[in-house]
Amino acid sequence: MLTTNYIQTGLLFRLPENQDFSITTFLDDLKDSLSTTLTHFHPLAARLAMVKHENPPSLTVSLNPENSPGARFIHSAVNLTVDDILTPTDVPLVVQSFFDHHQAVNNDGHKLSLLSVKVTKLVDAIFIGCSINRMLVDGTSYWHFINSWSEMFKSKGQNSHLTHISCPPILDRWIPTGSDPIVNLPFSHDVEYLNRPNRPMLRERIFHFSSDSLAKLKAKANSECNTTKISSLQSLSALVWRCVTRARRVPADQKTDCIMAINNRSRISPPLPENYFGNVMHMNEPKLAF
C-alpha cells in the first residue's frame, strides 16, 4: 500500500434553492464538525514515520502523532456550474484540481497530511474532495469516517455541544495469532520499493447502470453459463473488463486478470467488527469468464 495512491472521493452538493446560504457559516460548521470527528478518528491527524535498522538493513513504518501538523482543510472557488462538471462525456480535467493529494502515493504520508479535505465552491454547488492515506484505511473505514463526520455536521443545529458519534471506531490493533506486531521491510531506503509510474494522460468517464440493465446483464450471464450463481457484481465486472481489454487491443491469446479488493472483516476467524478502523482488505482475483 505504500506505493499506491490515496483514496479520493468527491461529494457534490447543489446549493439550496430559495434559502439564505452563507459559505462562511458553512465552512465554519464543516471545520468544527471535522475537528470534533477527528477526536474519534485521531490517527488521521498524524503522519507516517520511518525507522531505519542496520542489522539486517530494514525499515519500519509506523504512525507518529507527535508534533504533527494535523489534517489539512482547504477552501477554494471556481467559476463553474454543476452542468460544467456533469454534462461533458468525459470527466473534465479540472475535477483533478478538486483534490489536494491527486498524484500522491501513500508513502508521501511521511510529509503530507494523511487526511486532506478540499472544499470547492462552484457557482451553484459545493464539491467536497476528500483524500485519505490507504495505509490507515480501506473503503469500509473511509466511509465510516465520512458518515461519522456527516452525522456530527448535521447535529450542529440540534446540539452544538454534541461530541459523541453513534458508531465510534475501534482503534485497537488486530494482530494475527503468532505474528509479530512489528513488520520490518527488507530495504535500506524507500527508493528501493517506491514506484511512481509515469502514466499517460487518459480520458476518464463515469458510467451509470440502471437496475433494469443490471438485471438483464445478470440474467444473460447466468443463461449463457447455464448457472444461477453469477452475481450482478460479477456480471458487470466481466462486461467492463471485456470492454477494457478490447479497448487495450490485448492479443486474443493473452491472459488478462481482473483483481478486486474485498473487505476481510467478516472473513477472519473470529471476525472483526464492522467498525474496526484500519485497512483490512485483500486483493482477490475473481473467477470470472472473460
Short mmCIF file of C-alpha atoms in Angstrom, two decimals:
data_model
loop_
_atom_site.label_atom_id
_atom_site.label_comp_id
_atom_site.label_asym_id
_atom_site.label_seq_id
_atom_site.Cartn_x
_atom_site.Cartn_y
_atom_site.Cartn_z
CA MET A 1 0.00 0.00 0.00
CA LEU A 2 2.95 2.37 0.40
CA THR A 3 3.25 2.65 -3.38
CA THR A 4 -0.45 3.06 -4.23
CA ASN A 5 -2.43 6.30 -4.39
CA TYR A 6 -4.59 7.89 -1.72
CA ILE A 7 -8.29 7.06 -1.59
CA GLN A 8 -10.02 10.03 -3.21
CA THR A 9 -13.77 10.56 -3.37
CA GLY A 10 -15.72 13.71 -4.11
CA LEU A 11 -19.18 14.65 -2.87
CA LEU A 12 -21.10 17.17 -4.99
CA PHE A 13 -24.00 19.09 -3.43
CA ARG A 14 -26.21 21.62 -5.19
CA LEU A 15 -26.71 24.82 -3.23
CA PRO A 16 -30.14 25.05 -1.57
CA GLU A 17 -32.76 26.98 -3.52
CA ASN A 18 -34.71 29.88 -2.04
CA GLN A 19 -32.63 29.79 1.11
CA ASP A 20 -30.00 32.05 2.55
CA PHE A 21 -26.67 30.28 2.23
CA SER A 22 -23.51 31.61 3.82
CA ILE A 23 -20.32 29.96 2.63
CA THR A 24 -18.55 31.37 5.69
CA THR A 25 -21.01 29.76 8.10
CA PHE A 26 -20.94 26.52 6.11
CA LEU A 27 -17.14 26.31 6.21
CA ASP A 28 -17.04 27.11 9.93
CA ASP A 29 -19.55 24.36 10.68
CA LEU A 30 -17.70 21.96 8.40
CA LYS A 31 -14.36 22.64 10.10
CA ASP A 32 -15.82 22.47 13.61
CA SER A 33 -17.54 19.16 12.94
CA LEU A 34 -14.39 17.79 11.26
CA SER A 35 -12.31 18.75 14.28
CA THR A 36 -14.75 17.02 16.63
CA THR A 37 -14.91 13.92 14.43
CA LEU A 38 -11.11 13.69 14.39
CA THR A 39 -11.09 13.33 18.17
CA HIS A 40 -12.56 9.88 17.47
CA PHE A 41 -10.51 9.18 14.34
CA HIS A 42 -7.29 10.75 15.64
CA PRO A 43 -4.87 8.57 13.59
CA LEU A 44 -5.95 10.62 10.57
CA ALA A 45 -4.32 13.69 12.11
CA ALA A 46 -0.90 12.03 12.40
CA ARG A 47 1.93 11.46 9.91
CA LEU A 48 3.88 8.37 8.88
CA ALA A 49 7.27 7.81 10.49
CA MET A 50 10.12 5.63 9.27
CA VAL A 51 12.85 4.00 11.34
CA LYS A 52 15.95 2.56 9.64
CA HIS A 53 17.65 -0.53 11.07
CA GLU A 54 21.25 -1.50 10.37
CA ASN A 55 21.48 -5.22 11.12
CA PRO A 56 19.96 -6.52 8.99
CA PRO A 57 19.17 -3.48 6.83
CA SER A 58 15.44 -2.89 7.07
CA LEU A 59 12.76 -0.24 7.51
CA THR A 60 9.83 0.08 9.89
CA VAL A 61 6.90 2.36 9.09
CA SER A 62 4.53 3.49 11.81
CA LEU A 63 2.22 6.33 12.82
CA ASN A 64 3.72 9.37 14.54
CA PRO A 65 1.11 11.54 16.29
CA GLU A 66 3.75 13.73 17.95
CA ASN A 67 4.30 17.26 16.62
CA SER A 68 2.03 16.53 13.67
CA PRO A 69 0.51 19.50 11.79
CA GLY A 70 -2.74 17.51 11.75
CA ALA A 71 -5.28 17.03 8.96
CA ARG A 72 -5.50 19.54 6.13
CA PHE A 73 -8.55 21.67 5.24
CA ILE A 74 -8.61 23.85 2.12
CA HIS A 75 -11.22 26.15 0.63
CA SER A 76 -11.23 27.29 -2.99
CA ALA A 77 -13.67 28.64 -5.57
CA VAL A 78 -14.12 28.22 -9.32
CA ASN A 79 -16.43 29.90 -11.83
CA LEU A 80 -18.05 26.63 -12.92
CA THR A 81 -21.51 25.10 -12.56
CA VAL A 82 -22.78 21.59 -11.90
CA ASP A 83 -23.58 21.23 -15.61
CA ASP A 84 -19.98 22.10 -16.47
CA ILE A 85 -18.91 19.10 -14.39
CA LEU A 86 -21.62 16.55 -15.19
CA THR A 87 -22.63 17.34 -18.79
CA PRO A 88 -19.38 16.55 -20.67
CA THR A 89 -18.95 12.95 -21.86
CA ASP A 90 -15.53 12.76 -20.20
CA VAL A 91 -14.79 13.91 -16.67
CA PRO A 92 -13.28 17.41 -17.06
CA LEU A 93 -9.61 17.62 -16.13
CA VAL A 94 -10.41 20.47 -13.74
CA VAL A 95 -12.00 17.91 -11.39
CA GLN A 96 -8.49 16.64 -10.59
CA SER A 97 -7.76 20.04 -9.04
CA PHE A 98 -10.65 19.48 -6.60
CA PHE A 99 -8.40 17.06 -4.69
CA ASP A 100 -5.36 18.08 -2.68
CA HIS A 101 -3.33 14.86 -3.00
CA HIS A 102 -4.28 13.91 -6.55
CA GLN A 103 -0.96 12.34 -7.60
CA ALA A 104 0.48 11.48 -4.18
CA VAL A 105 1.27 7.92 -3.14
CA ASN A 106 0.76 6.68 0.40
CA ASN A 107 4.47 6.77 1.18
CA ASP A 108 4.23 10.56 0.84
CA GLY A 109 2.32 10.49 4.12
CA HIS A 110 5.67 10.95 5.87
CA LYS A 111 5.45 14.61 4.84
CA LEU A 112 1.92 15.12 3.53
CA SER A 113 -1.22 15.01 5.64
CA LEU A 114 -2.87 11.60 5.91
CA LEU A 115 -6.24 13.29 5.53
CA SER A 116 -6.91 16.29 3.33
CA VAL A 117 -10.29 17.89 2.67
CA LYS A 118 -10.65 20.40 -0.15
CA VAL A 119 -13.95 22.29 -0.34
CA THR A 120 -14.53 23.93 -3.72
CA LYS A 121 -17.31 26.48 -4.13
CA LEU A 122 -18.93 26.33 -7.58
CA VAL A 123 -21.45 28.86 -8.85
CA ASP A 124 -24.37 26.63 -7.87
CA ALA A 125 -22.82 23.86 -5.79
CA ILE A 126 -20.26 22.70 -3.26
CA PHE A 127 -17.71 19.98 -4.03
CA ILE A 128 -16.05 18.26 -1.05
CA GLY A 129 -12.97 16.37 -2.20
CA CYS A 130 -11.55 14.03 0.43
CA SER A 131 -8.15 12.30 0.25
CA ILE A 132 -7.16 9.65 2.82
CA ASN A 133 -3.99 7.58 3.05
CA ARG A 134 -4.59 3.88 2.34
CA MET A 135 -2.00 2.86 4.92
CA LEU A 136 -4.63 3.80 7.51
CA VAL A 137 -7.94 2.91 5.95
CA ASP A 138 -9.74 0.80 3.39
CA GLY A 139 -13.05 1.69 1.77
CA THR A 140 -15.07 0.48 4.77
CA SER A 141 -13.17 2.69 7.23
CA TYR A 142 -13.17 5.57 4.75
CA TRP A 143 -16.96 5.68 4.59
CA HIS A 144 -17.19 5.06 8.34
CA PHE A 145 -15.26 8.29 8.82
CA ILE A 146 -17.28 10.21 6.21
CA ASN A 147 -20.60 9.06 7.66
CA SER A 148 -19.49 9.93 11.19
CA TRP A 149 -18.41 13.39 10.01
CA SER A 150 -21.77 13.83 8.31
CA GLU A 151 -23.55 12.80 11.50
CA MET A 152 -21.54 15.30 13.51
CA PHE A 153 -22.15 18.09 10.96
CA LYS A 154 -25.92 17.53 10.84
CA SER A 155 -26.16 17.55 14.63
CA LYS A 156 -24.73 21.08 14.90
CA GLY A 157 -28.14 22.72 14.74
CA GLN A 158 -29.67 20.28 17.21
CA ASN A 159 -27.00 20.17 19.88
CA SER A 160 -23.94 22.36 19.48
CA HIS A 161 -22.22 20.51 22.33
CA LEU A 162 -22.62 17.03 20.85
CA THR A 163 -19.24 15.28 20.81
CA HIS A 164 -20.16 11.60 20.51
CA ILE A 165 -20.98 9.58 17.41
CA SER A 166 -23.37 6.66 17.10
CA CYS A 167 -20.72 4.22 15.81
CA PRO A 168 -17.27 5.03 17.25
CA PRO A 169 -14.29 3.39 15.53
CA ILE A 170 -12.36 0.56 17.14
CA LEU A 171 -8.73 1.69 17.11
CA ASP A 172 -7.15 -1.25 18.97
CA ARG A 173 -4.92 -3.12 16.53
CA TRP A 174 -5.72 -6.68 15.50
CA ILE A 175 -2.61 -8.87 15.21
CA PRO A 176 -2.86 -12.39 13.76
CA THR A 177 -2.06 -15.10 16.29
CA GLY A 178 1.64 -15.91 16.30
CA SER A 179 2.56 -12.82 14.30
CA ASP A 180 4.98 -10.08 15.30
CA PRO A 181 3.16 -6.74 15.56
CA ILE A 182 6.24 -5.05 14.06
CA VAL A 183 6.78 -5.63 10.34
CA ASN A 184 10.28 -4.86 9.06
CA LEU A 185 10.56 -4.11 5.36
CA PRO A 186 13.71 -5.66 3.80
CA PHE A 187 15.02 -2.42 2.29
CA SER A 188 17.69 0.13 3.16
CA HIS A 189 15.77 3.10 1.73
CA ASP A 190 12.27 3.76 0.45
CA VAL A 191 13.52 4.40 -3.10
CA GLU A 192 14.09 0.63 -3.33
CA TYR A 193 10.38 -0.14 -3.18
CA LEU A 194 8.81 3.15 -4.21
CA ASN A 195 7.31 3.14 -7.69
CA ARG A 196 5.84 6.24 -9.30
CA PRO A 197 4.54 5.13 -12.70
CA ASN A 198 4.60 7.77 -15.39
CA ARG A 199 1.08 7.18 -16.65
CA PRO A 200 -0.08 8.76 -19.90
CA MET A 201 -2.93 11.27 -19.87
CA LEU A 202 -6.10 9.18 -20.07
CA ARG A 203 -9.71 10.09 -20.68
CA GLU A 204 -11.89 9.45 -17.66
CA ARG A 205 -15.57 8.62 -17.90
CA ILE A 206 -18.30 7.70 -15.43
CA PHE A 207 -20.95 5.15 -16.43
CA HIS A 208 -24.35 4.72 -14.80
CA PHE A 209 -26.13 1.36 -14.94
CA SER A 210 -29.83 1.17 -14.12
CA SER A 211 -31.34 -1.62 -12.02
CA ASP A 212 -33.11 -2.96 -15.11
CA SER A 213 -29.92 -3.10 -17.19
CA LEU A 214 -28.06 -4.87 -14.37
CA ALA A 215 -30.88 -7.41 -14.02
CA LYS A 216 -30.79 -8.14 -17.78
CA LEU A 217 -26.99 -8.42 -17.73
CA LYS A 218 -27.09 -10.85 -14.80
CA ALA A 219 -29.79 -12.97 -16.44
CA LYS A 220 -27.85 -13.12 -19.70
CA ALA A 221 -24.59 -14.13 -17.96
CA ASN A 222 -26.30 -16.90 -15.99
CA SER A 223 -28.18 -18.12 -19.05
CA GLU A 224 -25.05 -18.30 -21.22
CA CYS A 225 -23.15 -20.15 -18.48
CA ASN A 226 -26.13 -22.39 -17.58
CA THR A 227 -26.00 -21.43 -13.90
CA THR A 228 -27.74 -19.25 -11.34
CA LYS A 229 -24.67 -18.40 -9.25
CA ILE A 230 -23.30 -15.38 -11.16
CA SER A 231 -24.00 -12.17 -9.22
CA SER A 232 -24.78 -8.70 -10.54
CA LEU A 233 -21.29 -7.55 -9.48
CA GLN A 234 -19.63 -10.42 -11.35
CA SER A 235 -21.74 -9.81 -14.44
CA LEU A 236 -20.95 -6.09 -14.52
CA SER A 237 -17.26 -6.65 -13.74
CA ALA A 238 -16.96 -9.16 -16.59
CA LEU A 239 -18.63 -6.77 -19.03
CA VAL A 240 -16.44 -3.81 -18.03
CA TRP A 241 -13.24 -5.88 -18.11
CA ARG A 242 -14.03 -7.31 -21.54
CA CYS A 243 -14.62 -3.77 -22.84
CA VAL A 244 -11.38 -2.56 -21.26
CA THR A 245 -9.48 -5.49 -22.74
CA ARG A 246 -10.85 -4.79 -26.22
CA ALA A 247 -10.01 -1.10 -25.90
CA ARG A 248 -6.44 -2.01 -24.96
CA ARG A 249 -6.27 -4.30 -28.00
CA VAL A 250 -4.84 -7.14 -25.97
CA PRO A 251 -3.97 -10.11 -28.22
CA ALA A 252 -6.66 -12.81 -28.21
CA ASP A 253 -4.26 -15.45 -26.85
CA GLN A 254 -3.01 -13.30 -23.95
CA LYS A 255 -4.43 -13.94 -20.48
CA THR A 256 -5.86 -10.99 -18.55
CA ASP A 257 -6.66 -10.75 -14.85
CA CYS A 258 -9.31 -8.71 -13.06
CA ILE A 259 -8.32 -8.15 -9.42
CA MET A 260 -10.66 -6.67 -6.82
CA ALA A 261 -10.25 -5.61 -3.22
CA ILE A 262 -12.56 -7.32 -0.71
CA ASN A 263 -13.36 -6.49 2.91
CA ASN A 264 -11.84 -9.14 5.20
CA ARG A 265 -13.54 -8.13 8.47
CA SER A 266 -16.22 -10.81 8.28
CA ARG A 267 -13.85 -13.36 6.74
CA ILE A 268 -11.41 -13.51 9.65
CA SER A 269 -11.97 -16.13 12.36
CA PRO A 270 -13.11 -14.82 14.74
CA PRO A 271 -14.48 -11.97 12.59
CA LEU A 272 -13.61 -8.35 13.23
CA PRO A 273 -16.41 -5.87 13.94
CA GLU A 274 -17.50 -3.72 11.02
CA ASN A 275 -16.37 -0.55 12.81
CA TYR A 276 -12.77 -1.80 13.15
CA PHE A 277 -10.76 1.17 11.86
CA GLY A 278 -7.92 0.24 9.56
CA ASN A 279 -7.06 -1.40 6.26
CA VAL A 280 -8.39 -4.95 6.32
CA MET A 281 -8.78 -5.58 2.62
CA HIS A 282 -7.46 -8.39 0.50
CA MET A 283 -6.70 -8.28 -3.21
CA ASN A 284 -8.81 -11.07 -4.69
CA GLU A 285 -8.84 -12.45 -8.21
CA PRO A 286 -12.47 -13.31 -9.06
CA LYS A 287 -13.12 -16.46 -11.05
CA LEU A 288 -14.81 -14.77 -13.97
CA ALA A 289 -15.14 -15.99 -17.53
CA PHE A 290 -13.93 -13.33 -19.95
#
